PDB file of N, CA and C in Angstrom:
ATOM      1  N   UNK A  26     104.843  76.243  18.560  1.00 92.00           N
ATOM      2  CA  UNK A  26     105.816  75.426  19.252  1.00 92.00           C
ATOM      3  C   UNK A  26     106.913  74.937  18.290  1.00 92.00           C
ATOM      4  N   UNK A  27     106.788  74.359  17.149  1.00 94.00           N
ATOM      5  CA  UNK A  27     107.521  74.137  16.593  1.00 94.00           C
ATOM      6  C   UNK A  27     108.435  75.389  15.710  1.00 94.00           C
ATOM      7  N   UNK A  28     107.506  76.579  15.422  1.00 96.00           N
ATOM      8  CA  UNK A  28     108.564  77.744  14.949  1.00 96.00           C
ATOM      9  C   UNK A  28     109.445  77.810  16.269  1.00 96.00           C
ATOM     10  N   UNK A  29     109.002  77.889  17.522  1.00 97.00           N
ATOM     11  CA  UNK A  29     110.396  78.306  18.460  1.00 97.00           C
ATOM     12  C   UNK A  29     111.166  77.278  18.010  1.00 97.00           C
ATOM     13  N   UNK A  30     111.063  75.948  18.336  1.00 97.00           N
ATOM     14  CA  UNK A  30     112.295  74.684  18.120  1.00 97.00           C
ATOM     15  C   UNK A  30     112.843  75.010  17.162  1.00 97.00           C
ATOM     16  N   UNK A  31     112.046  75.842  16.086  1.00 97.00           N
ATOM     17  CA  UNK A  31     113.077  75.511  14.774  1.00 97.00           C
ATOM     18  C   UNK A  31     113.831  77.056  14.946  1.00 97.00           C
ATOM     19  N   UNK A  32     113.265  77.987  15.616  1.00 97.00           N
ATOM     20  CA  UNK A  32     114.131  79.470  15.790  1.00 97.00           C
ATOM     21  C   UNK A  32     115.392  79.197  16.566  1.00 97.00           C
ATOM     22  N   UNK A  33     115.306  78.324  17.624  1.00 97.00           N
ATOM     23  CA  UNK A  33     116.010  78.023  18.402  1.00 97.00           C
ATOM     24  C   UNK A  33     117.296  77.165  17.594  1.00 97.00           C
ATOM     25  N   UNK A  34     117.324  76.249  17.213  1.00 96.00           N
ATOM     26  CA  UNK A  34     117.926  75.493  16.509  1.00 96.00           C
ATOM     27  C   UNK A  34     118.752  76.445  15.320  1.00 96.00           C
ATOM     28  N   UNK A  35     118.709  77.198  14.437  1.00 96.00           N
ATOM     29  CA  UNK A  35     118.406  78.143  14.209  1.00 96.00           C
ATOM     30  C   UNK A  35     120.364  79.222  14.319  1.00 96.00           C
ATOM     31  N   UNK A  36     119.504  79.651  15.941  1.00 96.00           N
ATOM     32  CA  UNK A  36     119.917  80.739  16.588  1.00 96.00           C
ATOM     33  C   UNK A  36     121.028  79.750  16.652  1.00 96.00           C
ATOM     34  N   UNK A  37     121.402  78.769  17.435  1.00 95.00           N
ATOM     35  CA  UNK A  37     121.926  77.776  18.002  1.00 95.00           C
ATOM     36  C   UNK A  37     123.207  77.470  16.717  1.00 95.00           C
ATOM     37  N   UNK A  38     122.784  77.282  15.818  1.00 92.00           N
ATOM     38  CA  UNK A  38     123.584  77.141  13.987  1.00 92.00           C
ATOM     39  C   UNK A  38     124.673  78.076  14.217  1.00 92.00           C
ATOM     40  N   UNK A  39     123.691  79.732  14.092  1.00 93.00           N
ATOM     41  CA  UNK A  39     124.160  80.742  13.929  1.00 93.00           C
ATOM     42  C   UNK A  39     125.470  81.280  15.301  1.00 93.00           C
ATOM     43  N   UNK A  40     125.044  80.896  15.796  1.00 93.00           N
ATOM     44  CA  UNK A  40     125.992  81.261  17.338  1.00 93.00           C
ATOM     45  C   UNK A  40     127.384  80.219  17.312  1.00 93.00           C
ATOM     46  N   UNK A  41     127.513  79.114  16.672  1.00 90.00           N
ATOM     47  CA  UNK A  41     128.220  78.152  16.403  1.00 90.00           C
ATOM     48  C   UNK A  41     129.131  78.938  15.310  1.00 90.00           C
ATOM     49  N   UNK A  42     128.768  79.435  14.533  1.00 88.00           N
ATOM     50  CA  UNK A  42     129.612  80.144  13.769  1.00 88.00           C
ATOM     51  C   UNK A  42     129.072  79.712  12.084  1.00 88.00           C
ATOM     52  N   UNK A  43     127.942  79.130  12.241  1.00 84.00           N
ATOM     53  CA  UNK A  43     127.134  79.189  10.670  1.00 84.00           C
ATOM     54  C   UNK A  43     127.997  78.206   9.630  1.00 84.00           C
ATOM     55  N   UNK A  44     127.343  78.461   8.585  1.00 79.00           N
ATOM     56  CA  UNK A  44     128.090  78.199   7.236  1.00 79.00           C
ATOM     57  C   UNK A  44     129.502  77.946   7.455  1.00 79.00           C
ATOM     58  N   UNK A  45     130.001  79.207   7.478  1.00 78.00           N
ATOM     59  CA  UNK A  45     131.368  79.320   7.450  1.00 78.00           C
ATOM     60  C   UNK A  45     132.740  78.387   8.398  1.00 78.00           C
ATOM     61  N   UNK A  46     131.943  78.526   9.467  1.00 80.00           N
ATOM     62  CA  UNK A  46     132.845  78.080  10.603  1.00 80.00           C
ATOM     63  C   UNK A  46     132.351  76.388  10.641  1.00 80.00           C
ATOM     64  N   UNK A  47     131.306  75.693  10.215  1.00 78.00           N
ATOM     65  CA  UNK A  47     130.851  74.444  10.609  1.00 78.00           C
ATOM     66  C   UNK A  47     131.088  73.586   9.224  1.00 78.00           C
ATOM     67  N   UNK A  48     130.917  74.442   7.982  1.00 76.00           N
ATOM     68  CA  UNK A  48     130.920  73.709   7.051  1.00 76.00           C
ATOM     69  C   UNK A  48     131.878  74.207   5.540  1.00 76.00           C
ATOM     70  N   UNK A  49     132.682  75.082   6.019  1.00 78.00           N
ATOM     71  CA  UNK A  49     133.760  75.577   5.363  1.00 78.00           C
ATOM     72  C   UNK A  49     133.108  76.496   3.872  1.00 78.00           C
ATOM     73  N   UNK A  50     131.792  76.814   4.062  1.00 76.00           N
ATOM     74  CA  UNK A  50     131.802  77.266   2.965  1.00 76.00           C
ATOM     75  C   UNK A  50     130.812  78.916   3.267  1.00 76.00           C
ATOM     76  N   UNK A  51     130.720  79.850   2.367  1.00 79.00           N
ATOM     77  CA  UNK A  51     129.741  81.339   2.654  1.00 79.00           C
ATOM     78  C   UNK A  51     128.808  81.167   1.885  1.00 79.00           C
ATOM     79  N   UNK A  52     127.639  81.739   2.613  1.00 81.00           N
ATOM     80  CA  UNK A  52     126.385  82.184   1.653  1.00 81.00           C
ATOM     81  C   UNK A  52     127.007  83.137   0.626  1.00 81.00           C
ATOM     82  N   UNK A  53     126.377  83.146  -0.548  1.00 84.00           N
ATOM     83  CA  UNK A  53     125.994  84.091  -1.268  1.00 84.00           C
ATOM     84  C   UNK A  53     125.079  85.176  -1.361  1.00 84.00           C
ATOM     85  N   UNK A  54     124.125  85.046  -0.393  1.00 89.00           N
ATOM     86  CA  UNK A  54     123.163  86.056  -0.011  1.00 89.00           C
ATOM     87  C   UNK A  54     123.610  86.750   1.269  1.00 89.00           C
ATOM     88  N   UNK A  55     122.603  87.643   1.220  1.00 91.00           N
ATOM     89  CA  UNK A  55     122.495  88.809   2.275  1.00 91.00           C
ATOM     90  C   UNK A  55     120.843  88.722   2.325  1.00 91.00           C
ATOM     91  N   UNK A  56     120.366  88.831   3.655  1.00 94.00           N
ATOM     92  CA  UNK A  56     120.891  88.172   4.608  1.00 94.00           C
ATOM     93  C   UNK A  56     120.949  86.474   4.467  1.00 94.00           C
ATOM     94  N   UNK A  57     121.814  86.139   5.294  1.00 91.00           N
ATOM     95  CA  UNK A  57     122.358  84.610   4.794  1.00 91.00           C
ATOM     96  C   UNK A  57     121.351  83.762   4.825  1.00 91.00           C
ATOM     97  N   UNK A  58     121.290  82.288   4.707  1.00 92.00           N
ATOM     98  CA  UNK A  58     120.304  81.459   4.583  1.00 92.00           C
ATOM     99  C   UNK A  58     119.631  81.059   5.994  1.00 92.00           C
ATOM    100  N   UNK A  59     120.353  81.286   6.265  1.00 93.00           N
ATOM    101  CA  UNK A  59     120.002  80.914   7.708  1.00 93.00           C
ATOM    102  C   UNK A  59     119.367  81.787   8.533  1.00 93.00           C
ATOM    103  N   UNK A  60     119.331  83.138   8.269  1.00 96.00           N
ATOM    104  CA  UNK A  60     118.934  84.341   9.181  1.00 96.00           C
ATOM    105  C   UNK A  60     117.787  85.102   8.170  1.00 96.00           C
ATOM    106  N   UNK A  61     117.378  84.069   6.375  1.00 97.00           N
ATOM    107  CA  UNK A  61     116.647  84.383   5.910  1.00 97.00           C
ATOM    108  C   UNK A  61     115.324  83.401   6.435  1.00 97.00           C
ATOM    109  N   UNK A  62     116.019  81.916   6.835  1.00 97.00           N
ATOM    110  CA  UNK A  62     114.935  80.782   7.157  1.00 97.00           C
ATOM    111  C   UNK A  62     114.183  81.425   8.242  1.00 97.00           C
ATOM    112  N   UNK A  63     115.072  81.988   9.322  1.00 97.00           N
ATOM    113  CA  UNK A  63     114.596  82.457  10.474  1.00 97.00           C
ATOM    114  C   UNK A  63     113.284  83.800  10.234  1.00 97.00           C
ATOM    115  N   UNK A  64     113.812  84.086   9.498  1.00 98.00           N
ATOM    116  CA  UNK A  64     112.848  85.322   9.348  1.00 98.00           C
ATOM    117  C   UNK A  64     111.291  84.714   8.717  1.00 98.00           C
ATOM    118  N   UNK A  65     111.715  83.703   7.683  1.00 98.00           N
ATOM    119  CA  UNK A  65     110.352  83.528   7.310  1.00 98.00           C
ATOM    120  C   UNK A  65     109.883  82.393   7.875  1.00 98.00           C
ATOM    121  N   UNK A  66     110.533  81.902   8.902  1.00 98.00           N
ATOM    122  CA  UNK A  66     109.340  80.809   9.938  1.00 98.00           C
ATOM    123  C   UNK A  66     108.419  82.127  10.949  1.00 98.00           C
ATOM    124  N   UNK A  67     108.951  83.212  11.230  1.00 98.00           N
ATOM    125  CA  UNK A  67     108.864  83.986  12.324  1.00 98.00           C
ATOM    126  C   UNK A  67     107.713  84.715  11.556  1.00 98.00           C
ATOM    127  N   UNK A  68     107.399  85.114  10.434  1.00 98.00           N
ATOM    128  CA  UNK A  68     106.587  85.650   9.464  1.00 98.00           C
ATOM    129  C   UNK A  68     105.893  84.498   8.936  1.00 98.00           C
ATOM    130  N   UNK A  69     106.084  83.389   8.838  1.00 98.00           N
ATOM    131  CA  UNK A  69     105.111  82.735   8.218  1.00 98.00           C
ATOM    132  C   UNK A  69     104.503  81.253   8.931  1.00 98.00           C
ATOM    133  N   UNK A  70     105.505  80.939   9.798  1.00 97.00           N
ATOM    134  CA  UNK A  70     104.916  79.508  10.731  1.00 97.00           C
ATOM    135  C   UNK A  70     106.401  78.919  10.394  1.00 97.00           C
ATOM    136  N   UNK A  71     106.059  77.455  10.912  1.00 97.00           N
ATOM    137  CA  UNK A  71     107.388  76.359  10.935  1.00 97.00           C
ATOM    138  C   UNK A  71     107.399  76.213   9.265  1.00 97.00           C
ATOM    139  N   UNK A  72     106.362  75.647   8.933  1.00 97.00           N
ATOM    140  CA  UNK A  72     106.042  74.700   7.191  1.00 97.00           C
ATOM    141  C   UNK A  72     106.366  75.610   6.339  1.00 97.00           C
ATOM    142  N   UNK A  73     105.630  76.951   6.314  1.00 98.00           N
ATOM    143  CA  UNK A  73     106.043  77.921   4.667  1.00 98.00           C
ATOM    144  C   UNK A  73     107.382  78.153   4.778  1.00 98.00           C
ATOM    145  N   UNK A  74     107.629  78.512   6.377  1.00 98.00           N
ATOM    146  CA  UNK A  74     109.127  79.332   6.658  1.00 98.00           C
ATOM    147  C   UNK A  74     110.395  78.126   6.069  1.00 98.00           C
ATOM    148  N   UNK A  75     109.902  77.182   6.230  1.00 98.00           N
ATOM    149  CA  UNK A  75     111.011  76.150   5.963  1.00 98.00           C
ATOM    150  C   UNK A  75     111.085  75.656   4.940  1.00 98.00           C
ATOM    151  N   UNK A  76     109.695  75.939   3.996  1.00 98.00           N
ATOM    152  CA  UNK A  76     109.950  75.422   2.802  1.00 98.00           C
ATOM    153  C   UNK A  76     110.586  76.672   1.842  1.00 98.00           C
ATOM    154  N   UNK A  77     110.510  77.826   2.015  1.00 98.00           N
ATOM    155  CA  UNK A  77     110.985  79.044   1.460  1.00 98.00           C
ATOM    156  C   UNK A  77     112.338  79.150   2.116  1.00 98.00           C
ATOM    157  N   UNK A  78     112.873  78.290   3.206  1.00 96.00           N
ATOM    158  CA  UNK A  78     113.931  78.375   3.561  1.00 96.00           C
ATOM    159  C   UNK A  78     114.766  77.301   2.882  1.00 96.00           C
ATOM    160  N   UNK A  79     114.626  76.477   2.668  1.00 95.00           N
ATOM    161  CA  UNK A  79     115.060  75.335   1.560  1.00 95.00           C
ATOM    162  C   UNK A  79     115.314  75.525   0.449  1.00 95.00           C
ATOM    163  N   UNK A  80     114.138  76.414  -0.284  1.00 94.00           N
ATOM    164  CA  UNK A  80     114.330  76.586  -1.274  1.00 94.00           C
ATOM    165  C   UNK A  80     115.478  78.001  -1.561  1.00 94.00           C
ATOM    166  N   UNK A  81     115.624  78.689  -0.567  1.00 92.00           N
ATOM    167  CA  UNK A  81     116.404  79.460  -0.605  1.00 92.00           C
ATOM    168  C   UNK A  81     118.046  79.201  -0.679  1.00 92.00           C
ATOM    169  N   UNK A  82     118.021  77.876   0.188  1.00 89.00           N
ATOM    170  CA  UNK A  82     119.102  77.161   0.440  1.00 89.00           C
ATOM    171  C   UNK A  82     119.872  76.414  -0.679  1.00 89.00           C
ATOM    172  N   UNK A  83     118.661  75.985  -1.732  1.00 88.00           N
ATOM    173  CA  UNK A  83     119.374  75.288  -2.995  1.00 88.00           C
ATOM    174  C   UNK A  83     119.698  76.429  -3.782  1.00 88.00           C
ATOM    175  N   UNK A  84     119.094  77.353  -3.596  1.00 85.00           N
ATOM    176  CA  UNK A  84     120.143  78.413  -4.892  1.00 85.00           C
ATOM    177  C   UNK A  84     121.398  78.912  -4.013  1.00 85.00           C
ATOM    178  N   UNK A  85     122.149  78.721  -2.855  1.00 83.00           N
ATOM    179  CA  UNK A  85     122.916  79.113  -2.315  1.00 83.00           C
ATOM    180  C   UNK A  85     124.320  78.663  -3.082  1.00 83.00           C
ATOM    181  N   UNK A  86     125.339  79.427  -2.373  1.00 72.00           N
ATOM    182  CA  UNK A  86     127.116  78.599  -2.539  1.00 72.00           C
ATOM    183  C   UNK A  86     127.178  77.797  -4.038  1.00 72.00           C
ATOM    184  N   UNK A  87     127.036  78.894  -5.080  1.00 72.00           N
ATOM    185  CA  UNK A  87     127.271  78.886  -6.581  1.00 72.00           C
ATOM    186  C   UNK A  87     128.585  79.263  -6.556  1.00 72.00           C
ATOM    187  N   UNK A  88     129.229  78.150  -6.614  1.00 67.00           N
ATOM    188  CA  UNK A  88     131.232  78.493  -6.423  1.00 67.00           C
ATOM    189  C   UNK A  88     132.021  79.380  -7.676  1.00 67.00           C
ATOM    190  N   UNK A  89     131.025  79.871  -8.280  1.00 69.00           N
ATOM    191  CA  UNK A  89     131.685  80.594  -9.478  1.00 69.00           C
ATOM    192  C   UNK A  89     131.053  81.720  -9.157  1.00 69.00           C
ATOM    193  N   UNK A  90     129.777  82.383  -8.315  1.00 70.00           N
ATOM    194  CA  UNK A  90     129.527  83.475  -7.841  1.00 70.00           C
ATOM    195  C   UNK A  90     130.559  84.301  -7.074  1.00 70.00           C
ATOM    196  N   UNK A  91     130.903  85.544  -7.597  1.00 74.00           N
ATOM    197  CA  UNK A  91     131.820  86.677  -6.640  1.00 74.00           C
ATOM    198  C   UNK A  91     131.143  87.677  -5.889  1.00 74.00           C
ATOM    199  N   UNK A  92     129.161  88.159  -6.390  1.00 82.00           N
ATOM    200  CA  UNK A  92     128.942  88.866  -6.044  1.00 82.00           C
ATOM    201  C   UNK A  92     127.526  88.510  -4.959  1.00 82.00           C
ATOM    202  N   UNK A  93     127.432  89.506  -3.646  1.00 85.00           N
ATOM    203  CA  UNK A  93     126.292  89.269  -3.085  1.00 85.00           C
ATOM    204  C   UNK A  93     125.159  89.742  -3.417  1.00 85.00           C
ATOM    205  N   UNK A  94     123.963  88.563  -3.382  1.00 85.00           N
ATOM    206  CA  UNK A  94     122.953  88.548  -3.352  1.00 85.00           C
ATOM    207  C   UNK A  94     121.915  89.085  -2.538  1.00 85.00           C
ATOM    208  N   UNK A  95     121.439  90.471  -2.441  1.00 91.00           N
ATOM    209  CA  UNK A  95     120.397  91.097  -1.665  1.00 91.00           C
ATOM    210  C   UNK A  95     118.897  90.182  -1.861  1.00 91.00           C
ATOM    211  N   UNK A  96     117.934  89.679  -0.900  1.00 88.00           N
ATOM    212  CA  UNK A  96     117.138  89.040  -0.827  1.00 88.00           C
ATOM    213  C   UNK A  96     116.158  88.784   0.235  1.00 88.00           C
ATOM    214  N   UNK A  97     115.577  89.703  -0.263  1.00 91.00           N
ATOM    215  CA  UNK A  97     114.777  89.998   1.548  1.00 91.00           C
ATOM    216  C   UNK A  97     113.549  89.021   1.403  1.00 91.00           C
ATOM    217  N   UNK A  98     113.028  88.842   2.819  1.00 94.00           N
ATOM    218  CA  UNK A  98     111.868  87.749   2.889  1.00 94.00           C
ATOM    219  C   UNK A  98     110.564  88.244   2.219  1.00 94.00           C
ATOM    220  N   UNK A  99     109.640  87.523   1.429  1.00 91.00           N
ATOM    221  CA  UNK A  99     108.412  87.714   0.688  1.00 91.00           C
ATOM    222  C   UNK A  99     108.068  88.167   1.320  1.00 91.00           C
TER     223      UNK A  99
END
């Protein structure tokens, strides 16, 4: 129950127009942080998915990075 709320929420980010469009700034990864969180609540539950999604999130938007980051889910 709570992986849907949080897929949903999520989807909901992403359909808004993400990163870019809500908060003026781009991931550095591929796939983005947001469509990486999603993947590993959906593979791992609400708790691992979100804590591997967090943590994914603080290495994000390094403003001196030019190149993308390939980073697929554990």
């Amino acid at each position: 129950m709570l992986a849907q709320l949080s897929i949903t929420l999520i989807r909901t980010y992403q359909n808004k127009g993400g990163s870019k469009k809500l908060l003026n700034i781009e991931c550095n990864f591929e796939p983005t942080c947001s469509e990486y969180t999603k993947k590993c609540i959906q593979k791992y539950g609400a708790f691992k998915g979100w804590k591997l999604g967090l943590q994914r999130i603080k290495r994000c938007n390094q403003p001196d990075l030019t190149e993308i980051i390939y980073d697929e889910v554990p």
